Amino acid sequence: MRPKLFDPDTVIASALPLFWRQGYEGTHMPELLDAMGLGKASFYNAFDSKHAAFLTVLDRYFSAVDQVLARALEGVKHRDEAAACLLDAILTVARDPEGRTDGWRGCLIGNTALEMGAQDEAVRNRLDQGVRLLRRHFSKALSLADSDGRFLPDSAVSALALHAVAGIQGILVLAKAGMLEEEIRAAKQTLLLTLKAPPPI
């Protein structure tokens, strides 16, 4: 087999924004090959199929988000600040840096779930990993003490972490659909308020 003449990480990084903006079905092979800078033979030698490339893109996205959220929590000491830092980091990642789609590209987890749902087992497994990743970071944030030194019980941390993930995904869907900036900020602040106290369990 001939050696690859390109860096797989680089071409996947080039494919990520395209899938992110246009979705799986909306991304056609000619533009994917163009974005990746590959010919058909090189592409299929490396990835076998568009589907395989998309799974690799999801893996790269989750790895990048993991790093972004870990950095967002560096040095943060209190629960409320940590939760706010995570929400701000997710909103920053979800905003299209080039201002397309009314300024929002959303979260690739939410975008893919809305497009492909439970139809594709491999994709569904990746999305589950992505949700678990988000829950893990929110659980870490919510496990911190508040400014008065009080901690939430583990059951509350788990429930609120899931609530945070569901809440921010909902905000991102509405943002991508054109929700006004002031409404996005208000929704974020309301979500933060719900994370301040233990839920009734």
Short mmCIF file of C-alpha atoms in Angstrom, two decimals:
data_model
loop_
_atom_site.label_atom_id
_atom_site.label_comp_id
_atom_site.label_asym_id
_atom_site.label_seq_id
_atom_site.Cartn_x
_atom_site.Cartn_y
_atom_site.Cartn_z
CA MET A 1 0.00 0.00 0.00
CA ARG A 2 1.32 3.43 -0.90
CA PRO A 3 2.04 5.72 2.08
CA LYS A 4 -0.34 8.59 2.76
CA LEU A 5 0.95 11.92 1.45
CA PHE A 6 -1.15 13.96 3.89
CA ASP A 7 -1.77 14.31 7.60
CA PRO A 8 -5.12 12.68 8.53
CA ASP A 9 -5.56 15.05 11.49
CA THR A 10 -5.17 18.06 9.21
CA VAL A 11 -7.72 16.90 6.65
CA ILE A 12 -10.23 15.97 9.36
CA ALA A 13 -9.75 19.42 10.88
CA SER A 14 -10.59 20.84 7.44
CA ALA A 15 -13.72 18.71 7.15
CA LEU A 16 -15.08 19.57 10.59
CA PRO A 17 -16.37 23.10 9.82
CA LEU A 18 -18.14 21.85 6.70
CA PHE A 19 -20.03 19.07 8.48
CA TRP A 20 -20.70 21.45 11.37
CA ARG A 21 -22.33 24.09 9.15
CA GLN A 22 -24.10 21.83 6.66
CA GLY A 23 -24.76 18.57 8.48
CA TYR A 24 -24.05 15.08 7.22
CA GLU A 25 -26.58 14.87 4.39
CA GLY A 26 -26.01 18.48 3.38
CA THR A 27 -22.30 17.89 2.85
CA HIS A 28 -21.69 16.43 -0.61
CA MET A 29 -18.61 14.54 -1.61
CA PRO A 30 -17.20 17.05 -4.14
CA GLU A 31 -17.19 19.89 -1.59
CA LEU A 32 -15.92 17.55 1.14
CA LEU A 33 -13.01 16.47 -1.03
CA ASP A 34 -12.34 20.10 -1.90
CA ALA A 35 -12.36 21.16 1.76
CA MET A 36 -10.02 18.32 2.67
CA GLY A 37 -7.77 18.89 -0.32
CA LEU A 38 -8.00 15.23 -1.35
CA GLY A 39 -8.75 13.30 -4.48
CA LYS A 40 -11.20 10.42 -4.42
CA ALA A 41 -8.54 7.74 -4.30
CA SER A 42 -6.73 9.35 -1.37
CA PHE A 43 -9.97 9.91 0.51
CA TYR A 44 -11.26 6.35 0.16
CA ASN A 45 -7.86 4.90 0.95
CA ALA A 46 -7.86 6.81 4.25
CA PHE A 47 -11.51 6.79 5.35
CA ASP A 48 -13.36 4.11 3.37
CA SER A 49 -16.53 6.24 3.21
CA LYS A 50 -18.11 9.61 3.96
CA HIS A 51 -19.73 7.97 6.97
CA ALA A 52 -16.37 6.84 8.35
CA ALA A 53 -14.94 10.33 7.86
CA PHE A 54 -17.93 11.81 9.69
CA LEU A 55 -17.40 9.51 12.67
CA THR A 56 -13.78 10.63 12.79
CA VAL A 57 -14.93 14.25 12.65
CA LEU A 58 -17.22 13.63 15.63
CA ASP A 59 -14.33 12.10 17.56
CA ARG A 60 -12.15 15.12 16.82
CA TYR A 61 -14.94 17.50 17.81
CA PHE A 62 -15.45 15.80 21.17
CA SER A 63 -11.72 15.85 21.84
CA ALA A 64 -11.58 19.58 21.06
CA VAL A 65 -14.62 20.38 23.21
CA ASP A 66 -13.15 18.34 26.06
CA GLN A 67 -10.01 20.45 25.96
CA VAL A 68 -11.93 23.74 25.74
CA LEU A 69 -14.13 22.90 28.73
CA ALA A 70 -11.18 21.65 30.78
CA ARG A 71 -9.41 24.96 30.18
CA ALA A 72 -12.57 26.87 31.11
CA LEU A 73 -12.49 25.31 34.58
CA GLU A 74 -8.79 25.89 35.23
CA GLY A 75 -8.31 27.92 38.39
CA VAL A 76 -12.03 28.27 39.10
CA LYS A 77 -12.78 27.75 42.78
CA HIS A 78 -16.54 28.14 43.22
CA ARG A 79 -19.57 26.34 41.79
CA ASP A 80 -21.50 29.28 40.34
CA GLU A 81 -18.45 30.70 38.59
CA ALA A 82 -17.54 27.28 37.21
CA ALA A 83 -21.01 26.68 35.77
CA ALA A 84 -21.01 30.14 34.17
CA CYS A 85 -17.56 29.54 32.67
CA LEU A 86 -18.71 26.28 31.10
CA LEU A 87 -21.85 27.84 29.61
CA ASP A 88 -19.85 30.75 28.21
CA ALA A 89 -17.27 28.38 26.73
CA ILE A 90 -19.96 26.28 25.03
CA LEU A 91 -21.68 29.36 23.64
CA THR A 92 -18.35 30.65 22.31
CA VAL A 93 -17.61 27.34 20.57
CA ALA A 94 -21.12 27.29 19.08
CA ARG A 95 -20.85 30.73 17.50
CA ASP A 96 -19.72 30.72 13.89
CA PRO A 97 -16.48 32.74 13.77
CA GLU A 98 -17.33 33.89 10.25
CA GLY A 99 -20.86 34.97 11.13
CA ARG A 100 -22.70 32.50 8.92
CA THR A 101 -26.11 31.01 9.82
CA ASP A 102 -27.01 34.25 11.61
CA GLY A 103 -23.88 33.99 13.70
CA TRP A 104 -24.50 30.51 15.16
CA ARG A 105 -23.42 27.05 14.08
CA GLY A 106 -24.79 25.38 17.22
CA CYS A 107 -23.34 22.32 18.88
CA LEU A 108 -22.35 19.42 16.63
CA ILE A 109 -23.91 17.05 19.17
CA GLY A 110 -27.29 18.77 18.95
CA ASN A 111 -27.07 19.37 15.22
CA THR A 112 -26.32 15.71 14.55
CA ALA A 113 -28.98 14.46 16.96
CA LEU A 114 -31.61 16.59 15.23
CA GLU A 115 -30.51 15.44 11.78
CA MET A 116 -29.81 11.76 12.34
CA GLY A 117 -31.57 10.97 15.61
CA ALA A 118 -31.47 7.30 16.54
CA GLN A 119 -31.23 6.07 12.94
CA ASP A 120 -27.51 5.32 12.96
CA GLU A 121 -26.12 3.17 15.77
CA ALA A 122 -22.50 4.27 15.31
CA VAL A 123 -23.50 7.94 15.33
CA ARG A 124 -25.84 7.37 18.28
CA ASN A 125 -23.00 5.83 20.26
CA ARG A 126 -20.79 8.83 19.46
CA LEU A 127 -23.52 11.25 20.56
CA ASP A 128 -23.89 9.36 23.82
CA GLN A 129 -20.17 9.80 24.39
CA GLY A 130 -20.52 13.51 23.68
CA VAL A 131 -23.36 13.96 26.14
CA ARG A 132 -21.40 12.05 28.77
CA LEU A 133 -18.44 14.34 28.16
CA LEU A 134 -20.58 17.43 28.77
CA ARG A 135 -22.16 15.90 31.86
CA ARG A 136 -18.74 15.06 33.24
CA HIS A 137 -17.56 18.66 33.00
CA PHE A 138 -20.76 20.04 34.50
CA SER A 139 -20.55 17.46 37.29
CA LYS A 140 -17.02 18.63 38.04
CA ALA A 141 -18.17 22.26 38.11
CA LEU A 142 -21.20 21.56 40.26
CA SER A 143 -19.19 19.45 42.68
CA LEU A 144 -17.29 22.56 43.79
CA ALA A 145 -18.32 24.46 46.90
CA ASP A 146 -20.28 27.69 46.60
CA SER A 147 -18.82 30.98 47.88
CA ASP A 148 -20.00 30.07 51.40
CA GLY A 149 -18.22 26.71 51.33
CA ARG A 150 -21.35 24.60 50.88
CA PHE A 151 -21.43 21.51 48.67
CA LEU A 152 -24.33 19.90 46.84
CA PRO A 153 -25.15 16.23 47.49
CA ASP A 154 -24.01 13.82 44.80
CA SER A 155 -27.60 13.12 43.69
CA ALA A 156 -28.16 16.84 43.09
CA VAL A 157 -24.88 17.19 41.20
CA SER A 158 -25.86 14.36 38.86
CA ALA A 159 -29.37 15.68 38.25
CA LEU A 160 -28.23 19.28 37.75
CA ALA A 161 -25.42 18.26 35.38
CA LEU A 162 -27.96 16.54 33.14
CA HIS A 163 -30.25 19.57 33.43
CA ALA A 164 -27.37 21.85 32.43
CA VAL A 165 -26.59 19.77 29.34
CA ALA A 166 -30.25 19.68 28.28
CA GLY A 167 -30.64 23.39 28.95
CA ILE A 168 -27.62 24.57 26.99
CA GLN A 169 -28.47 22.28 24.07
CA GLY A 170 -31.94 23.83 23.97
CA ILE A 171 -30.48 27.34 24.02
CA LEU A 172 -28.14 26.45 21.15
CA VAL A 173 -30.97 25.09 19.01
CA LEU A 174 -32.96 28.28 19.57
CA ALA A 175 -29.88 30.42 18.93
CA LYS A 176 -29.26 28.70 15.60
CA ALA A 177 -32.94 29.22 14.77
CA GLY A 178 -32.52 32.98 15.19
CA MET A 179 -33.30 33.74 18.83
CA LEU A 180 -32.27 37.29 19.72
CA GLU A 181 -28.99 37.86 21.54
CA GLU A 182 -30.69 39.39 24.57
CA GLU A 183 -32.97 36.36 24.79
CA ILE A 184 -29.97 34.03 24.61
CA ARG A 185 -28.32 35.93 27.47
CA ALA A 186 -31.54 35.83 29.49
CA ALA A 187 -31.93 32.09 28.89
CA LYS A 188 -28.35 31.51 30.01
CA GLN A 189 -28.88 33.52 33.21
CA THR A 190 -32.09 31.64 33.96
CA LEU A 191 -30.29 28.32 33.47
CA LEU A 192 -27.58 29.46 35.86
CA LEU A 193 -30.21 30.32 38.47
CA THR A 194 -31.64 26.79 38.25
CA LEU A 195 -28.16 25.38 38.90
CA LYS A 196 -27.75 27.24 42.19
CA ALA A 197 -29.89 24.99 44.38
CA PRO A 198 -30.55 21.27 44.64
CA PRO A 199 -33.55 20.07 42.61
CA PRO A 200 -36.41 18.33 44.38
CA ILE A 201 -35.51 14.63 44.02
#
